[in-house]
């Protein structure tokens, strides 16, 4: 069974790694939209048209059994259209607000996400439904997304820039600081150590990777499959390489390929889109 992961950039790899750890027997494919990166400041209409078209193309080329939209920003708006247009289960990524609200002892949680995600109605509903009795501090940033991309191209993370972004929380009086920080962008687990250093040990960082892995496992009925044919053991031995596609040839691909070796990935191909992308970035 093949699963296709989608994101604007490298962030979705953090979700793919969580799914892979739980379901090593699957085949993995990854598509990222570097031509329109970053998604955090794009309009809803732009994201809906673009992601729908890209994933229709990705589906027809790769024939996955399931698609993970490993991008919170896109997931806040595109899921209904994708579920209407594609014949396979679509799993979206939701910021881990529910577990964070449950685990917070202080009753103050922070949501660190892209500017798009923090302001969307989808996020308002999530907070109203699962975090009505805690205080939620929202912090929208594209700078951390860019830093995460730089890190995965082998560049040094700019700690000064990270510190400045997180200042609204670090400047707060001790008892008003969040004790749980939701990494509501799939790029942010790539900076977990750096963000943790700045926010300090009293703040626990939480992301959605493992929840997505459990969802994929249950939708594909993997435990049942494995029990029937022993496929986990068989396939773990010959785990297939992940094919990676992007939407634009750019100078960063060799550096990315080098960094992705440690993720078990060796080659990035450009996916040629047959239909015309509206609102091309
Ligand atoms: N990784 C993405 C997310 O989870 C998108 C980041 C961006 O392109 O702004 O929101």
XYZ file of N, CA and C and ligand atoms in Angstrom:
853
model
N 0.832 -1.196 0.000
C 0.000 0.000 0.000
C 0.869 1.249 0.000
N 0.429 2.228 -0.777
C 1.252 3.436 -0.903
C 0.534 4.654 -0.299
N 1.313 5.474 0.427
C 0.758 6.706 1.000
C 1.516 7.892 0.405
N 0.758 8.882 -0.039
C 1.371 10.101 -0.576
C 1.236 11.225 0.458
N 2.358 11.858 0.782
C 2.378 12.990 1.716
C 2.547 14.270 0.916
N 1.860 15.318 1.368
C 1.944 16.589 0.649
C 2.200 17.749 1.615
N 3.079 18.656 1.211
C 3.300 19.896 1.976
C 3.846 20.961 1.020
N 3.923 22.192 1.507
C 4.526 23.263 0.702
C 6.040 23.065 0.601
N 6.614 22.435 1.619
C 8.068 22.261 1.665
C 8.444 20.981 2.384
N 9.487 21.076 3.218
C 10.040 19.883 3.865
C 9.332 19.502 5.167
N 8.427 20.376 5.651
C 7.801 20.127 6.949
C 7.051 18.804 7.021
N 6.397 18.440 5.932
C 5.608 17.199 5.925
C 6.445 15.956 6.195
N 7.765 16.095 6.032
C 8.638 14.942 6.327
C 8.542 14.539 7.793
N 8.243 15.517 8.668
C 8.153 15.190 10.094
C 6.939 14.291 10.339
N 5.889 14.520 9.565
C 4.689 13.686 9.695
C 4.973 12.318 9.062
N 5.648 12.354 7.909
C 5.969 11.094 7.235
C 6.847 10.216 8.139
N 7.792 10.848 8.846
C 8.677 10.072 9.726
C 7.863 9.405 10.848
N 6.871 10.123 11.374
C 6.049 9.556 12.455
C 5.226 8.374 11.926
N 4.709 8.510 10.713
C 3.900 7.413 10.136
C 4.806 6.219 9.816
N 5.974 6.519 9.283
C 6.925 5.474 8.912
C 7.355 4.665 10.136
N 7.537 5.370 11.270
C 7.961 4.681 12.493
C 6.893 3.685 12.927
N 5.641 4.014 12.674
C 4.542 3.148 13.092
C 4.186 2.104 12.024
N 4.339 2.482 10.764
C 3.904 1.610 9.667
C 5.042 1.459 8.641
N 6.123 0.765 9.008
C 7.279 0.695 8.103
C 7.001 -0.106 6.831
N 5.934 -0.866 6.846
C 5.665 -1.742 5.701
C 5.036 -1.032 4.511
N 4.667 0.241 4.660
C 4.001 0.954 3.564
C 5.022 1.477 2.562
N 4.514 1.824 1.371
C 5.366 2.517 0.405
C 5.113 4.001 0.558
N 6.173 4.816 0.494
C 6.025 6.243 0.767
C 6.369 7.099 -0.445
N 5.524 8.108 -0.682
C 5.827 9.095 -1.719
C 5.583 10.476 -1.109
N 6.344 11.464 -1.567
C 6.267 12.801 -0.972
C 6.252 13.838 -2.075
N 5.311 14.760 -1.977
C 5.234 15.838 -2.970
C 5.253 17.179 -2.236
N 6.150 18.073 -2.650
C 6.148 19.406 -2.024
C 6.114 20.500 -3.086
N 5.437 21.587 -2.721
C 5.155 22.647 -3.680
C 6.125 23.814 -3.509
N 7.378 23.587 -3.875
C 8.380 24.651 -3.690
C 8.112 25.861 -4.594
N 7.329 25.664 -5.675
C 7.038 26.798 -6.566
C 6.165 27.835 -5.851
N 5.357 27.418 -4.898
C 4.462 28.379 -4.225
C 4.764 28.525 -2.736
N 5.893 27.938 -2.287
C 6.303 28.068 -0.884
C 6.587 29.534 -0.570
N 6.210 30.067 0.612
C 5.473 29.415 1.694
C 3.948 29.574 1.532
N 3.219 28.683 2.178
C 1.753 28.722 2.085
C 1.129 29.639 3.143
N 1.908 29.956 4.190
C 1.355 30.627 5.371
C 0.688 31.967 5.113
N 1.085 32.635 4.020
C 0.489 33.950 3.758
C -0.370 33.948 2.492
N -0.707 32.760 1.970
C -1.507 32.692 0.736
C -3.009 32.716 1.075
N -3.807 33.163 0.094
C -5.253 33.244 0.341
C -5.881 31.844 0.316
N -7.089 31.764 0.881
C -7.792 30.479 0.922
C -8.082 29.979 -0.495
N -8.558 30.882 -1.385
C -8.896 30.467 -2.753
C -7.669 29.930 -3.487
N -6.572 30.615 -3.300
C -5.333 30.179 -3.945
C -4.991 28.755 -3.497
N -5.029 28.532 -2.183
C -4.626 27.219 -1.658
C -5.582 26.120 -2.114
N -6.868 26.426 -2.130
C -7.845 25.402 -2.519
C -7.600 24.970 -3.968
N -7.505 25.947 -4.881
C -7.297 25.615 -6.301
C -6.000 24.858 -6.513
N -4.971 25.369 -5.891
C -3.636 24.830 -6.157
C -3.456 23.414 -5.597
N -3.814 23.232 -4.337
C -3.585 21.919 -3.715
C -4.481 20.874 -4.371
N -5.694 21.283 -4.732
C -6.609 20.344 -5.396
C -5.997 19.866 -6.719
N -5.494 20.806 -7.497
C -4.917 20.454 -8.789
C -3.652 19.593 -8.627
N -2.799 20.002 -7.709
C -1.544 19.257 -7.509
C -1.821 17.833 -7.036
N -2.787 17.696 -6.137
C -3.022 16.346 -5.617
C -3.813 15.480 -6.596
N -4.580 16.109 -7.481
C -5.220 15.314 -8.541
C -4.129 14.752 -9.450
N -3.153 15.603 -9.767
C -2.033 15.168 -10.605
C -1.224 14.086 -9.871
N -0.927 14.357 -8.611
C -0.169 13.393 -7.813
C -0.905 12.064 -7.732
N -2.205 12.131 -7.579
C -2.987 10.890 -7.493
C -2.908 10.125 -8.805
N -3.095 10.834 -9.929
C -3.121 10.091 -11.186
C -1.741 9.529 -11.534
N -0.681 10.188 -11.104
C 0.671 9.675 -11.383
C 1.071 8.535 -10.453
N 0.727 8.668 -9.168
C 1.297 7.756 -8.165
C 0.314 6.723 -7.630
N -0.957 6.924 -7.890
C -2.010 6.015 -7.439
C -1.858 5.585 -5.969
N -1.791 6.549 -5.060
C -1.686 6.175 -3.639
C -2.999 5.596 -3.121
N -2.911 4.838 -2.031
C -4.122 4.307 -1.389
C -4.672 5.297 -0.373
N -3.843 6.259 -0.002
C -4.253 7.272 0.979
C -3.350 8.498 0.801
N -3.921 9.664 1.047
C -3.114 10.896 0.954
C -3.122 11.606 2.306
N -1.942 12.025 2.754
C -1.844 12.830 3.973
C -1.487 14.263 3.567
N -2.371 15.194 3.857
C -2.049 16.604 3.641
C -1.256 17.028 4.870
N 0.082 16.881 4.762
C 0.959 17.060 5.922
C 1.312 18.533 6.097
N 0.291 19.360 6.046
C 0.451 20.812 6.118
C -0.774 21.361 6.834
N -0.557 21.984 7.970
C -1.698 22.536 8.724
C -2.380 23.650 7.943
N -1.569 24.504 7.315
C -2.116 25.658 6.606
C -3.081 25.213 5.507
N -2.661 24.225 4.719
C -3.539 23.723 3.660
C -4.725 22.970 4.266
N -4.474 22.188 5.306
C -5.553 21.385 5.896
C -6.699 22.253 6.435
N -6.392 23.497 6.827
C -7.470 24.336 7.374
C -8.507 24.698 6.312
N -8.157 24.543 5.015
C -9.111 24.950 3.971
C -9.389 23.932 2.864
N -8.466 23.026 2.593
C -8.628 22.232 1.353
C -9.304 20.864 1.528
N -9.467 20.410 2.745
C -9.914 19.017 2.917
C -11.278 18.705 2.274
N -12.305 19.566 2.418
C -13.597 19.215 1.809
C -13.493 19.019 0.289
N -12.758 19.905 -0.383
C -12.624 19.800 -1.848
C -11.879 18.518 -2.224
N -10.796 18.237 -1.514
C -10.015 17.032 -1.845
C -10.857 15.777 -1.631
N -11.640 15.778 -0.556
C -12.454 14.576 -0.272
C -13.540 14.405 -1.320
N -13.961 15.507 -1.912
C -14.963 15.427 -2.972
C -14.327 14.948 -4.279
N -13.103 15.410 -4.550
C -12.499 15.184 -5.873
C -11.654 13.912 -5.995
N -11.250 13.334 -4.878
C -10.336 12.187 -4.975
C -10.952 10.938 -4.343
N -10.691 9.769 -4.944
C -11.376 8.551 -4.496
C -10.680 7.789 -3.364
N -9.721 8.425 -2.671
C -9.014 7.725 -1.587
C -9.164 8.532 -0.285
N -8.944 7.904 0.875
C -9.034 8.674 2.122
C -8.013 9.810 2.155
N -8.459 10.954 2.642
C -7.582 12.129 2.772
C -7.456 12.417 4.270
N -6.223 12.379 4.752
C -5.983 12.679 6.169
C -5.355 14.069 6.256
N -5.965 14.928 7.050
C -5.413 16.279 7.230
C -4.681 16.378 8.559
N -3.911 17.426 8.723
C -3.174 17.637 9.975
C -3.860 18.754 10.768
N -4.153 18.457 12.002
C -4.824 19.423 12.864
C -3.882 19.785 14.010
N -3.698 21.063 14.323
C -2.837 21.400 15.469
C -3.311 20.669 16.735
N -2.357 20.204 17.531
C -2.678 19.356 18.687
C -3.236 20.170 19.864
N -4.282 20.936 19.593
C -4.867 21.822 20.614
C -5.590 21.007 21.695
N -6.262 19.941 21.256
C -7.030 19.136 22.220
C -6.127 18.505 23.299
N -5.076 17.752 22.903
C -4.217 17.196 23.961
C -3.500 18.273 24.769
N -3.126 19.374 24.106
C -2.405 20.435 24.836
C -3.303 21.021 25.921
N -4.570 21.251 25.578
C -5.508 21.829 26.561
C -5.696 20.861 27.732
N -5.741 19.570 27.425
C -5.920 18.560 28.477
C -4.712 18.514 29.402
N -3.513 18.621 28.808
C -2.290 18.433 29.590
C -1.808 19.690 30.315
N -2.328 20.851 29.921
C -1.828 22.087 30.525
C -2.244 22.185 31.994
N -1.249 22.400 32.868
C -1.578 22.523 34.296
C -1.913 23.966 34.639
N -1.275 24.866 33.873
C -1.473 26.295 34.147
C -2.752 26.827 33.503
N -3.275 26.056 32.517
C -4.464 26.548 31.809
C -4.114 27.609 30.772
N -2.851 27.607 30.342
C -2.434 28.544 29.273
C -1.646 27.734 28.242
N -2.139 27.721 26.997
C -1.392 27.019 25.949
C -1.028 28.009 24.838
N 0.039 27.683 24.131
C 0.454 28.543 23.029
C 0.242 27.791 21.721
N -0.249 28.494 20.711
C -0.348 27.894 19.379
C 0.645 28.604 18.478
N 1.659 27.848 18.057
C 2.679 28.385 17.169
C 2.414 27.796 15.786
N 2.049 28.654 14.844
C 1.662 28.150 13.518
C 1.940 29.229 12.474
N 1.470 29.001 11.262
C 1.679 30.033 10.229
C 0.612 31.135 10.407
N 0.843 32.313 9.799
C -0.164 33.379 9.922
C -1.533 32.901 9.427
N -1.546 32.076 8.377
C -2.813 31.549 7.854
C -3.527 30.680 8.876
N -2.806 29.732 9.440
C -3.431 28.784 10.380
C -3.982 29.491 11.617
N -3.223 30.442 12.184
C -3.709 31.048 13.430
C -4.992 31.860 13.238
N -5.202 32.364 12.008
C -6.378 33.239 11.865
C -7.612 32.536 11.254
N -7.488 31.279 10.848
C -8.586 30.628 10.134
C -9.750 30.232 11.046
N -10.944 30.224 10.471
C -12.151 29.825 11.200
C -12.004 28.392 11.730
N -11.316 27.555 10.956
C -11.058 26.164 11.332
C -10.388 26.102 12.717
N -9.415 26.993 12.914
C -8.695 27.026 14.196
C -9.598 27.570 15.306
N -10.414 28.573 14.971
C -11.366 29.106 15.972
C -12.272 27.988 16.467
N -12.767 27.175 15.529
C -13.670 26.075 15.916
C -12.969 25.064 16.801
N -11.752 24.755 16.407
C -10.964 23.776 17.171
C -10.782 24.257 18.619
N -10.477 25.531 18.756
C -10.255 26.098 20.092
C -11.583 26.123 20.870
N -12.663 26.529 20.179
C -13.968 26.595 20.863
C -14.385 25.198 21.327
N -14.084 24.192 20.485
C -14.520 22.817 20.797
C -13.666 22.161 21.889
N -12.333 22.368 21.816
C -11.457 21.581 22.697
C -10.665 22.386 23.724
N -10.703 23.697 23.610
C -9.854 24.462 24.533
C -10.607 25.671 25.096
N -11.931 25.515 25.223
C -12.750 26.646 25.664
C -12.389 27.083 27.083
N -11.914 26.126 27.900
C -11.649 26.510 29.296
C -10.177 26.811 29.583
N -9.365 26.932 28.531
C -7.981 27.369 28.761
C -7.715 28.636 27.939
N -6.674 29.336 28.301
C -6.302 30.525 27.530
C -5.385 30.072 26.384
N -5.697 30.514 25.167
C -4.862 30.121 24.021
C -4.156 31.356 23.451
N -2.838 31.327 23.484
C -2.050 32.429 22.911
C -1.640 32.026 21.497
N -2.025 32.815 20.518
C -1.701 32.449 19.128
C -0.507 33.261 18.628
N 0.421 32.571 17.998
C 1.587 33.242 17.425
C 1.774 32.732 15.996
N 1.561 33.641 15.026
C 1.691 33.252 13.618
C 3.027 33.719 13.059
N 3.757 32.822 12.412
C 5.071 33.194 11.872
C 5.419 32.413 10.606
N 5.992 33.122 9.655
C 6.533 32.464 8.462
C 8.046 32.324 8.623
N 8.589 33.134 9.529
C 10.052 33.119 9.692
C 10.565 31.756 10.186
N 9.820 31.145 11.077
C 10.263 29.833 11.559
C 10.173 28.772 10.454
N 9.199 28.957 9.560
C 9.065 28.022 8.430
C 10.310 28.141 7.552
N 10.714 29.380 7.306
C 11.906 29.606 6.473
C 13.163 29.051 7.152
N 13.255 29.235 8.458
C 14.430 28.715 9.181
C 14.477 27.189 9.124
N 13.310 26.554 9.232
C 13.263 25.088 9.162
C 13.720 24.605 7.787
N 13.296 25.313 6.734
C 13.732 24.964 5.374
C 15.249 25.115 5.246
N 15.753 26.224 5.802
C 17.206 26.455 5.729
C 17.955 25.325 6.425
N 17.434 24.921 7.577
C 18.101 23.852 8.324
C 18.164 22.575 7.481
N 17.073 22.283 6.778
C 17.073 21.064 5.958
C 17.817 21.234 4.639
N 18.388 22.417 4.432
C 19.284 22.568 3.284
C 20.713 22.684 3.780
N 20.914 22.307 5.051
C 22.266 22.257 5.608
C 22.768 23.586 6.145
N 21.903 24.598 6.250
C 22.364 25.906 6.745
C 22.145 26.034 8.249
N 22.877 26.966 8.843
C 22.772 27.145 10.298
C 21.482 27.883 10.645
N 20.825 27.424 11.693
C 19.591 28.084 12.130
C 19.948 29.410 12.799
N 19.206 30.445 12.442
C 19.455 31.778 13.012
C 18.707 31.905 14.351
N 19.450 31.647 15.446
C 18.821 31.622 16.765
C 18.305 33.003 17.180
N 18.972 34.047 16.695
C 18.525 35.412 17.022
C 17.125 35.641 16.454
N 16.957 35.165 15.223
C 15.665 35.341 14.550
C 14.568 34.555 15.301
N 14.896 33.332 15.704
C 13.932 32.509 16.445
C 13.565 33.173 17.774
N 14.592 33.693 18.450
C 14.372 34.339 19.745
C 13.448 35.545 19.593
N 13.657 36.312 18.523
C 12.816 37.495 18.301
C 11.369 37.085 18.029
N 11.182 36.007 17.253
C 9.822 35.553 16.939
C 9.091 35.122 18.215
N 9.809 34.465 19.115
C 9.165 33.906 20.307
C 9.087 34.892 21.480
N 9.588 36.085 21.254
C 9.638 37.103 22.315
C 8.275 37.384 22.963
N 7.184 37.452 22.175
C 5.901 37.719 22.835
C 5.588 36.720 23.962
N 6.116 35.509 23.883
C 5.878 34.533 24.957
C 6.978 34.597 26.020
N 8.233 34.742 25.576
C 9.319 34.718 26.569
C 9.307 35.992 27.440
N 8.726 37.071 26.906
C 8.664 38.332 27.660
C 7.581 38.318 28.735
N 6.679 37.353 28.656
C 5.560 37.329 29.610
C 6.045 37.035 31.023
N 5.306 37.545 31.981
C 5.560 37.232 33.396
C 5.469 35.711 33.553
N 6.307 35.128 34.410
C 6.424 33.668 34.526
C 5.060 32.937 34.594
N 4.152 33.412 35.470
C 2.882 32.690 35.643
C 1.870 32.964 34.520
N 2.258 33.777 33.542
C 1.352 34.024 32.409
C 1.855 33.350 31.126
N 2.979 32.644 31.256
C 3.557 31.965 30.078
C 2.815 30.652 29.808
N 2.749 30.253 28.537
C 2.135 28.940 28.253
C 3.018 27.807 28.790
N 2.395 26.769 29.337
C 3.204 25.616 29.748
C 3.139 24.489 28.709
N 2.303 24.673 27.677
C 2.266 23.732 26.544
C 2.335 24.582 25.272
N 3.204 24.214 24.346
C 3.251 24.941 23.071
C 2.925 23.960 21.947
N 1.873 24.263 21.220
C 1.445 23.405 20.106
C 2.241 23.802 18.861
N 2.991 22.856 18.318
C 3.707 23.116 17.066
C 2.694 22.882 15.933
N 1.974 23.944 15.589
C 0.856 23.822 14.650
C 1.243 24.047 13.212
N 2.479 23.759 12.893
C 2.974 23.804 11.517
C 3.936 22.630 11.423
N 3.826 21.853 10.364
C 4.624 20.621 10.293
C 6.122 20.898 10.135
N 6.466 22.150 9.805
C 7.884 22.503 9.740
C 8.515 22.605 11.133
N 7.705 22.921 12.143
C 8.289 23.291 13.430
C 8.948 22.140 14.199
N 8.489 20.897 14.063
C 9.242 19.828 14.733
C 10.695 19.741 14.253
N 10.980 20.269 13.049
C 12.370 20.293 12.571
C 13.225 21.230 13.429
N 12.564 22.138 14.151
C 13.279 23.102 15.010
C 12.973 22.858 16.487
N 12.560 21.635 16.786
C 12.109 21.346 18.158
C 13.190 21.686 19.201
N 14.426 21.286 18.938
C 15.499 21.553 19.913
C 15.697 23.055 20.109
N 15.724 23.779 18.994
C 15.977 25.221 19.057
C 14.820 25.939 19.768
N 13.582 25.574 19.417
C 12.416 26.224 20.048
C 12.390 25.875 21.541
N 12.697 24.613 21.844
C 12.726 24.157 23.238
C 13.751 24.929 24.061
N 14.904 25.169 23.449
C 15.958 25.938 24.140
C 15.469 27.331 24.509
N 14.724 27.952 23.599
C 14.271 29.329 23.830
C 13.095 29.383 24.815
N 12.165 28.444 24.678
C 10.983 28.495 25.558
C 11.262 27.911 26.948
N 12.317 27.110 27.040
C 12.701 26.581 28.359
C 11.981 25.279 28.706
N 12.522 24.629 29.743
C 12.035 23.284 30.086
C 10.623 23.251 30.658
N 10.181 24.396 31.155
C 8.843 24.399 31.777
C 7.729 24.371 30.732
N 8.112 24.553 29.469
C 7.103 24.540 28.401
C 7.263 23.262 27.578
N 6.212 22.467 27.518
C 6.262 21.209 26.757
C 5.800 21.461 25.326
N 6.562 20.934 24.361
C 6.193 21.099 22.952
C 5.414 19.868 22.487
N 4.377 20.119 21.729
C 3.545 18.988 21.290
C 3.208 19.146 19.806
N 3.264 18.034 19.062
C 2.869 18.098 17.649
C 1.903 16.961 17.333
N 1.472 16.881 16.065
C 0.403 15.934 15.730
C 0.904 14.666 15.049
N 2.239 14.523 14.908
C 2.788 13.404 14.129
C 2.246 12.041 14.533
N 2.263 11.754 15.825
C 1.856 10.403 16.225
C 0.353 10.177 16.049
N -0.437 11.235 16.257
C -1.893 11.094 16.066
C -2.187 10.780 14.592
N -1.454 11.405 13.700
C -1.652 11.150 12.262
C -1.247 9.707 11.940
N -0.149 9.269 12.547
C 0.316 7.895 12.289
C -0.757 6.883 12.710
N -1.394 7.136 13.854
C -2.438 6.201 14.317
C -3.637 6.228 13.387
N -3.957 7.405 12.890
C -5.095 7.557 11.968
C -4.827 6.791 10.659
N -3.619 6.928 10.137
C -3.264 6.236 8.887
C -3.335 4.733 9.118
N -2.785 4.306 10.237
C -2.763 2.874 10.555
C -4.184 2.326 10.621
N -5.079 3.081 11.252
C -6.430 2.537 11.391
C -7.182 2.605 10.060
N -6.975 3.669 9.274
C -7.686 3.745 7.991
C -7.239 2.657 7.018
N -5.970 2.326 7.056
C -5.484 1.296 6.124
C -5.603 -0.103 6.725
N -6.110 -0.156 7.945
C -6.348 -1.441 8.604
C -5.074 -2.281 8.624
N -3.970 -1.644 9.000
C -2.668 -2.273 8.861
C -2.425 -3.437 9.809
N -2.860 -3.283 11.043
C -2.625 -4.397 11.972
C -3.317 -5.650 11.501
N -4.536 -5.440 10.959
C -5.288 -6.587 10.480
C -4.550 -7.236 9.307
N -4.134 -6.403 8.352
C -3.390 -6.894 7.194
C -2.164 -7.699 7.607
N -1.400 -7.116 8.564
C -0.149 -7.740 8.963
C -0.398 -9.077 9.622
N -1.464 -9.138 10.435
C -1.760 -10.386 11.127
C -2.111 -11.470 10.112
N -2.763 -11.047 9.023
C -3.188 -12.033 8.023
C -1.996 -12.588 7.244
N -1.109 -11.701 6.759
C -0.042 -12.207 5.880
C 1.386 -11.975 6.385
N 1.548 -11.512 7.615
C 2.895 -11.298 8.169
C 3.661 -10.237 7.421
N 2.956 -9.309 6.764
C 3.636 -8.366 5.866
C 4.566 -7.393 6.583
N 4.338 -7.125 7.867
C 5.222 -6.169 8.547
C 6.657 -6.664 8.486
N 6.860 -7.902 8.913
C 8.204 -8.450 8.964
C 8.782 -8.550 7.554
N 7.984 -9.090 6.639
C 8.487 -9.269 5.278
C 8.936 -7.937 4.679
N 8.064 -6.915 4.832
C 8.339 -5.663 4.149
C 9.352 -4.784 4.849
N 9.499 -4.961 6.159
C 10.484 -4.152 6.869
C 11.871 -4.457 6.309
N 12.051 -5.734 5.951
C 13.355 -6.143 5.435
C 13.673 -5.474 4.108
N 12.659 -5.240 3.300
C 12.940 -4.629 1.988
C 12.156 -3.314 1.844
N 12.249 -2.465 2.866
C 11.526 -1.194 2.838
C 11.936 -0.397 1.591
N 10.941 0.010 0.784
C 11.249 0.590 -0.520
C 11.635 2.072 -0.385
N 12.450 2.588 -1.308
C 12.849 3.987 -1.208
C 11.646 4.901 -1.429
N 11.707 6.088 -0.823
C 10.593 7.022 -0.952
C 10.808 7.874 -2.199
N 9.783 7.979 -3.078
C 9.979 8.889 -4.210
C 9.511 10.268 -3.812
N 10.314 11.261 -4.166
C 10.014 12.639 -3.780
C 9.873 13.505 -5.031
N 8.811 14.302 -5.042
C 8.558 15.192 -6.164
C 8.377 16.617 -5.666
N 8.814 17.581 -6.493
C 8.553 18.983 -6.172
C 7.896 19.607 -7.395
N 7.585 20.899 -7.318
C 6.853 21.508 -8.423
C 7.724 22.454 -9.257
N 8.975 22.617 -8.842
C 9.836 23.545 -9.591
C 11.303 23.158 -9.439
N 11.989 23.157 -10.553
C 13.440 22.947 -10.520
C 14.059 24.224 -9.941
N 14.780 24.112 -8.838
C 15.476 25.316 -8.383
C 16.850 24.930 -7.848
N 17.669 25.937 -7.613
C 19.055 25.696 -7.243
C 19.220 24.909 -5.952
N 18.164 24.814 -5.144
C 18.317 24.190 -3.824
C 18.213 22.663 -3.862
N 17.836 22.111 -5.009
C 17.573 20.661 -5.009
C 18.795 19.808 -4.643
N 20.011 20.101 -5.160
C 21.160 19.273 -4.757
C 21.408 19.310 -3.243
N 21.299 20.521 -2.631
C 21.519 20.625 -1.176
C 20.450 19.849 -0.423
N 19.236 19.930 -0.909
C 18.152 19.191 -0.254
C 18.409 17.684 -0.359
N 18.794 17.241 -1.560
C 19.036 15.799 -1.750
C 20.097 15.293 -0.779
N 21.124 16.118 -0.587
C 22.203 15.736 0.323
C 21.674 15.552 1.746
N 20.869 16.529 2.204
C 20.336 16.476 3.560
C 19.327 15.337 3.727
N 18.622 15.024 2.639
C 17.554 14.025 2.759
C 18.073 12.595 2.802
N 19.379 12.421 2.559
C 19.956 11.072 2.626
C 19.670 10.442 3.981
N 19.804 11.264 5.049
C 19.587 10.709 6.384
C 18.105 10.379 6.629
N 17.224 10.833 5.730
C 15.806 10.488 5.832
C 15.488 9.301 4.903
N 16.528 8.717 4.319
C 16.319 7.570 3.429
C 15.848 7.969 2.044
N 16.145 9.212 1.647
C 15.665 9.713 0.356
C 16.883 10.132 -0.473
N 16.912 9.764 -1.767
C 18.106 10.138 -2.512
C 17.848 11.070 -3.684
N 16.639 11.076 -4.223
C 16.435 11.835 -5.459
C 15.144 12.642 -5.378
N 15.199 13.884 -5.861
C 13.979 14.696 -5.956
C 13.690 14.933 -7.432
N 12.483 14.577 -7.865
C 12.120 14.818 -9.262
C 11.120 15.964 -9.337
N 11.048 16.586 -10.507
C 10.058 17.650 -10.679
C 8.806 17.027 -11.288
N 7.672 17.267 -10.637
C 6.404 16.732 -11.148
C 5.856 17.723 -12.166
N 5.748 17.283 -13.409
C 5.213 18.225 -14.391
C 3.685 18.189 -14.295
N 3.111 19.371 -14.197
C 1.662 19.463 -14.021
C 1.036 19.654 -15.395
N 0.129 18.732 -15.747
C -0.453 18.806 -17.087
C -1.492 19.919 -17.200
N -2.342 20.055 -16.165
C -3.362 21.111 -16.221
C -2.727 22.438 -15.818
N -3.417 23.514 -16.143
C -2.843 24.813 -15.821
C -3.201 25.197 -14.383
N -2.199 25.641 -13.650
C -2.451 26.085 -12.282
C -2.995 27.500 -12.317
N -4.150 27.687 -11.706
C -4.693 29.053 -11.610
C -3.851 29.812 -10.589
N -3.815 31.087 -10.630
C -3.095 31.921 -9.644
C -1.656 31.477 -9.443
N -1.013 31.044 -10.503
C 0.365 30.545 -10.365
C 1.254 31.552 -9.632
N 1.957 31.051 -8.614
C 2.801 31.981 -7.839
C 4.012 32.375 -8.665
N 4.260 23.059 6.773
C 3.157 23.888 6.593
C 2.144 23.875 7.697
O 2.064 22.913 8.411
C 3.199 25.104 5.734
C 4.260 26.114 5.961
C 4.208 27.217 4.915
O 4.377 26.916 3.746
O 3.963 28.379 5.298
O 1.388 24.794 7.865
